[in-house]
Short mmCIF file of C-alpha atoms in Angstrom, two decimals:
data_model
loop_
_atom_site.label_atom_id
_atom_site.label_comp_id
_atom_site.label_asym_id
_atom_site.label_seq_id
_atom_site.Cartn_x
_atom_site.Cartn_y
_atom_site.Cartn_z
CA MET A 1 -119.94 -70.75 -65.96
CA ILE A 2 -119.16 -71.80 -69.51
CA ILE A 3 -116.90 -74.50 -70.85
CA ARG A 4 -115.22 -73.79 -74.15
CA GLN A 5 -112.25 -74.91 -76.21
CA GLU A 6 -108.97 -73.26 -75.23
CA LYS A 7 -107.48 -70.82 -77.70
CA PRO A 8 -103.93 -69.45 -78.07
CA SER A 9 -104.87 -66.17 -76.41
CA ASP A 10 -105.69 -68.22 -73.26
CA PHE A 11 -102.27 -69.91 -73.00
CA VAL A 12 -100.64 -67.43 -70.59
CA GLY A 13 -103.72 -67.41 -68.38
CA ILE A 14 -103.87 -71.22 -68.45
CA TYR A 15 -100.19 -71.41 -67.50
CA ASP A 16 -100.83 -69.18 -64.47
CA LEU A 17 -104.03 -71.06 -63.55
CA VAL A 18 -102.35 -74.48 -63.71
CA LYS A 19 -99.36 -73.27 -61.68
CA ALA A 20 -101.55 -71.75 -58.96
CA ALA A 21 -104.02 -74.65 -58.87
CA PHE A 22 -101.36 -77.33 -58.53
CA SER A 23 -99.53 -75.39 -55.81
CA THR A 24 -102.40 -76.45 -53.50
CA ALA A 25 -103.16 -79.88 -55.03
CA LYS A 26 -102.85 -83.12 -53.06
CA VAL A 27 -100.92 -84.78 -55.90
CA ALA A 28 -98.47 -82.51 -57.77
CA ASN A 29 -94.85 -82.29 -58.85
CA GLY A 30 -94.66 -78.52 -59.49
CA ASP A 31 -94.06 -78.96 -63.24
CA GLU A 32 -97.68 -79.24 -64.40
CA GLN A 33 -97.81 -75.80 -66.06
CA ASP A 34 -94.71 -76.58 -68.12
CA PHE A 35 -96.05 -80.06 -68.87
CA VAL A 36 -99.09 -78.40 -70.49
CA ASN A 37 -96.79 -76.40 -72.78
CA ARG A 38 -94.78 -79.52 -73.69
CA LEU A 39 -97.98 -81.41 -74.48
CA ARG A 40 -99.15 -78.61 -76.79
CA VAL A 41 -96.00 -78.72 -78.91
CA GLY A 42 -95.88 -82.52 -78.97
CA GLY A 43 -97.35 -84.55 -81.76
CA ASN A 44 -100.18 -85.90 -79.61
CA TYR A 45 -101.90 -82.59 -78.82
CA VAL A 46 -105.60 -82.59 -79.75
CA PRO A 47 -106.68 -78.92 -79.70
CA GLU A 48 -110.34 -79.97 -79.97
CA LEU A 49 -109.94 -81.69 -76.57
CA ALA A 50 -108.42 -78.87 -74.53
CA PHE A 51 -111.00 -76.86 -72.60
CA VAL A 52 -111.32 -74.05 -70.10
CA ALA A 53 -114.05 -73.28 -67.60
CA GLU A 54 -114.76 -69.58 -67.51
CA GLU A 55 -116.85 -67.62 -65.05
CA ASP A 56 -117.50 -63.91 -65.50
CA GLY A 57 -114.62 -63.75 -68.02
CA LYS A 58 -112.14 -65.39 -65.61
CA LEU A 59 -110.44 -68.74 -66.29
CA VAL A 60 -111.33 -70.96 -63.34
CA GLY A 61 -110.60 -74.45 -64.70
CA HIS A 62 -108.67 -76.29 -67.39
CA ILE A 63 -108.57 -79.79 -68.83
CA MET A 64 -106.50 -81.27 -71.64
CA PHE A 65 -106.60 -84.62 -73.41
CA THR A 66 -103.75 -85.80 -75.65
CA ARG A 67 -103.39 -88.96 -77.71
CA THR A 68 -101.59 -91.89 -76.14
CA VAL A 69 -101.20 -95.56 -76.96
CA VAL A 70 -101.29 -98.89 -75.25
CA SER A 71 -98.50 -100.97 -76.76
CA THR A 72 -99.91 -104.46 -77.18
CA GLY A 73 -98.45 -107.61 -78.66
CA GLY A 74 -100.44 -106.97 -81.83
CA GLY A 75 -99.81 -103.24 -82.29
CA ASN A 76 -101.02 -100.06 -80.65
CA PHE A 77 -104.42 -99.23 -79.18
CA VAL A 78 -104.99 -95.47 -79.48
CA ALA A 79 -106.51 -93.79 -76.43
CA LEU A 80 -106.34 -90.46 -74.61
CA LEU A 81 -104.37 -89.18 -71.65
CA LEU A 82 -106.21 -86.72 -69.40
CA ALA A 83 -103.52 -84.36 -68.18
CA PRO A 84 -103.91 -82.08 -66.46
CA LEU A 85 -107.23 -81.22 -64.85
CA CYS A 86 -107.26 -78.23 -62.52
CA VAL A 87 -109.65 -75.80 -60.88
CA ALA A 88 -108.67 -72.59 -59.13
CA LEU A 89 -108.67 -73.03 -55.35
CA GLU A 90 -111.52 -70.61 -54.68
CA TYR A 91 -113.74 -72.40 -57.23
CA ARG A 92 -113.21 -75.96 -55.99
CA ASN A 93 -116.00 -78.16 -54.63
CA ARG A 94 -118.53 -76.67 -57.06
CA GLY A 95 -118.45 -79.54 -59.56
CA ILE A 96 -116.37 -77.65 -62.12
CA GLY A 97 -113.76 -80.42 -62.44
CA SER A 98 -116.37 -83.12 -62.98
CA LYS A 99 -118.17 -80.92 -65.54
CA LEU A 100 -114.89 -80.45 -67.43
CA VAL A 101 -114.30 -84.22 -67.42
CA LYS A 102 -117.86 -84.96 -68.59
CA HIS A 103 -117.59 -82.37 -71.36
CA GLY A 104 -114.22 -83.78 -72.39
CA PHE A 105 -115.55 -87.35 -72.43
CA GLU A 106 -118.51 -86.37 -74.61
CA SER A 107 -116.24 -84.53 -77.04
CA ALA A 108 -113.74 -87.40 -77.12
CA LYS A 109 -116.48 -89.94 -77.88
CA ALA A 110 -117.74 -87.71 -80.70
CA LEU A 111 -114.21 -87.80 -82.18
CA GLY A 112 -114.13 -91.61 -82.01
CA TYR A 113 -111.94 -92.17 -78.94
CA ARG A 114 -112.86 -95.14 -76.76
CA ALA A 115 -110.76 -94.88 -73.58
CA VAL A 116 -108.98 -92.37 -71.36
CA PHE A 117 -106.04 -92.80 -68.99
CA VAL A 118 -105.06 -90.52 -66.12
CA VAL A 119 -102.34 -90.27 -63.49
CA GLY A 120 -103.78 -88.74 -60.36
CA ASN A 121 -105.53 -89.02 -57.02
CA PRO A 122 -107.57 -92.25 -56.98
CA ASP A 123 -110.00 -90.83 -54.38
CA TYR A 124 -111.05 -88.18 -56.90
CA TYR A 125 -110.84 -90.03 -60.21
CA HIS A 126 -112.66 -93.16 -59.02
CA LYS A 127 -115.74 -90.92 -58.51
CA LEU A 128 -115.53 -90.03 -62.21
CA GLY A 129 -115.53 -93.64 -63.41
CA PHE A 130 -111.80 -94.36 -63.54
CA ARG A 131 -110.42 -97.66 -62.29
CA SER A 132 -106.89 -98.94 -61.90
CA SER A 133 -105.44 -99.64 -65.33
CA GLU A 134 -104.14 -102.95 -63.94
CA LEU A 135 -107.75 -104.15 -63.67
CA PHE A 136 -107.88 -103.91 -67.47
CA GLY A 137 -104.56 -105.76 -67.87
CA ILE A 138 -102.71 -102.56 -68.76
CA ARG A 139 -99.36 -101.76 -67.15
CA ASN A 140 -97.54 -98.48 -66.87
CA VAL A 141 -93.95 -97.39 -66.47
CA PRO A 142 -92.57 -98.66 -63.17
CA GLU A 143 -91.60 -95.26 -61.74
CA ILE A 144 -95.28 -94.34 -61.30
CA PRO A 145 -97.02 -96.35 -58.55
CA CYS A 146 -99.82 -98.38 -60.15
CA GLU A 147 -102.57 -97.06 -57.85
CA PHE A 148 -102.17 -93.62 -59.45
CA VAL A 149 -102.57 -94.85 -63.05
CA MET A 150 -106.21 -95.30 -64.01
CA ALA A 151 -108.34 -95.92 -67.07
CA CYS A 152 -111.93 -95.16 -68.03
CA GLU A 153 -113.80 -96.74 -70.92
CA LEU A 154 -115.74 -94.15 -72.90
CA LEU A 155 -117.68 -97.02 -74.47
CA PRO A 156 -118.44 -100.06 -72.29
CA GLY A 157 -116.08 -102.93 -73.08
CA SER A 158 -113.74 -100.86 -75.22
CA LEU A 159 -110.71 -102.12 -73.28
CA ASN A 160 -111.78 -105.77 -73.40
CA GLY A 161 -108.92 -107.77 -74.85
CA VAL A 162 -106.51 -104.81 -74.72
CA SER A 163 -103.41 -105.55 -72.67
CA GLY A 164 -99.95 -104.08 -72.70
CA THR A 165 -98.20 -100.93 -71.52
CA VAL A 166 -99.65 -97.42 -71.68
CA THR A 167 -97.52 -94.41 -72.63
CA LEU A 168 -98.04 -91.64 -70.05
CA SER A 169 -96.35 -88.63 -71.64
#
């Protein structure tokens, strides 16, 4: 298996992968594949932080990070939103998702980012180092239950003193 940056020629395959993967996910709304397309055309897309996992020429996983901000009393703290992460059903439980996250974190740190937010299954994301964003003093929009909004510091202490509301789109 290799992990590489996504490219435009992958977009149709990624769309199909995301749609199929989230059809069997524990936490999903059915719009994830279209959300990926909206993120790509938005101003917060970071092409250097969108990756695929490929095995024998087949796309088996995908991860995307986009810029987001925590609105604080003193301005904005720039961070990343991990959305989405998916692995094809038949390739799950092989560590592909965690390898994609680790690769993404390393790449994000190299680009100077200090923190990542995610909306997802706490049972899974806590294993990857995420904790409730509320523990950092960071709120989210009220329509998303707080236990599903998590943050991970890419550099220890990078969220110290940061409080406010995170943008999750």
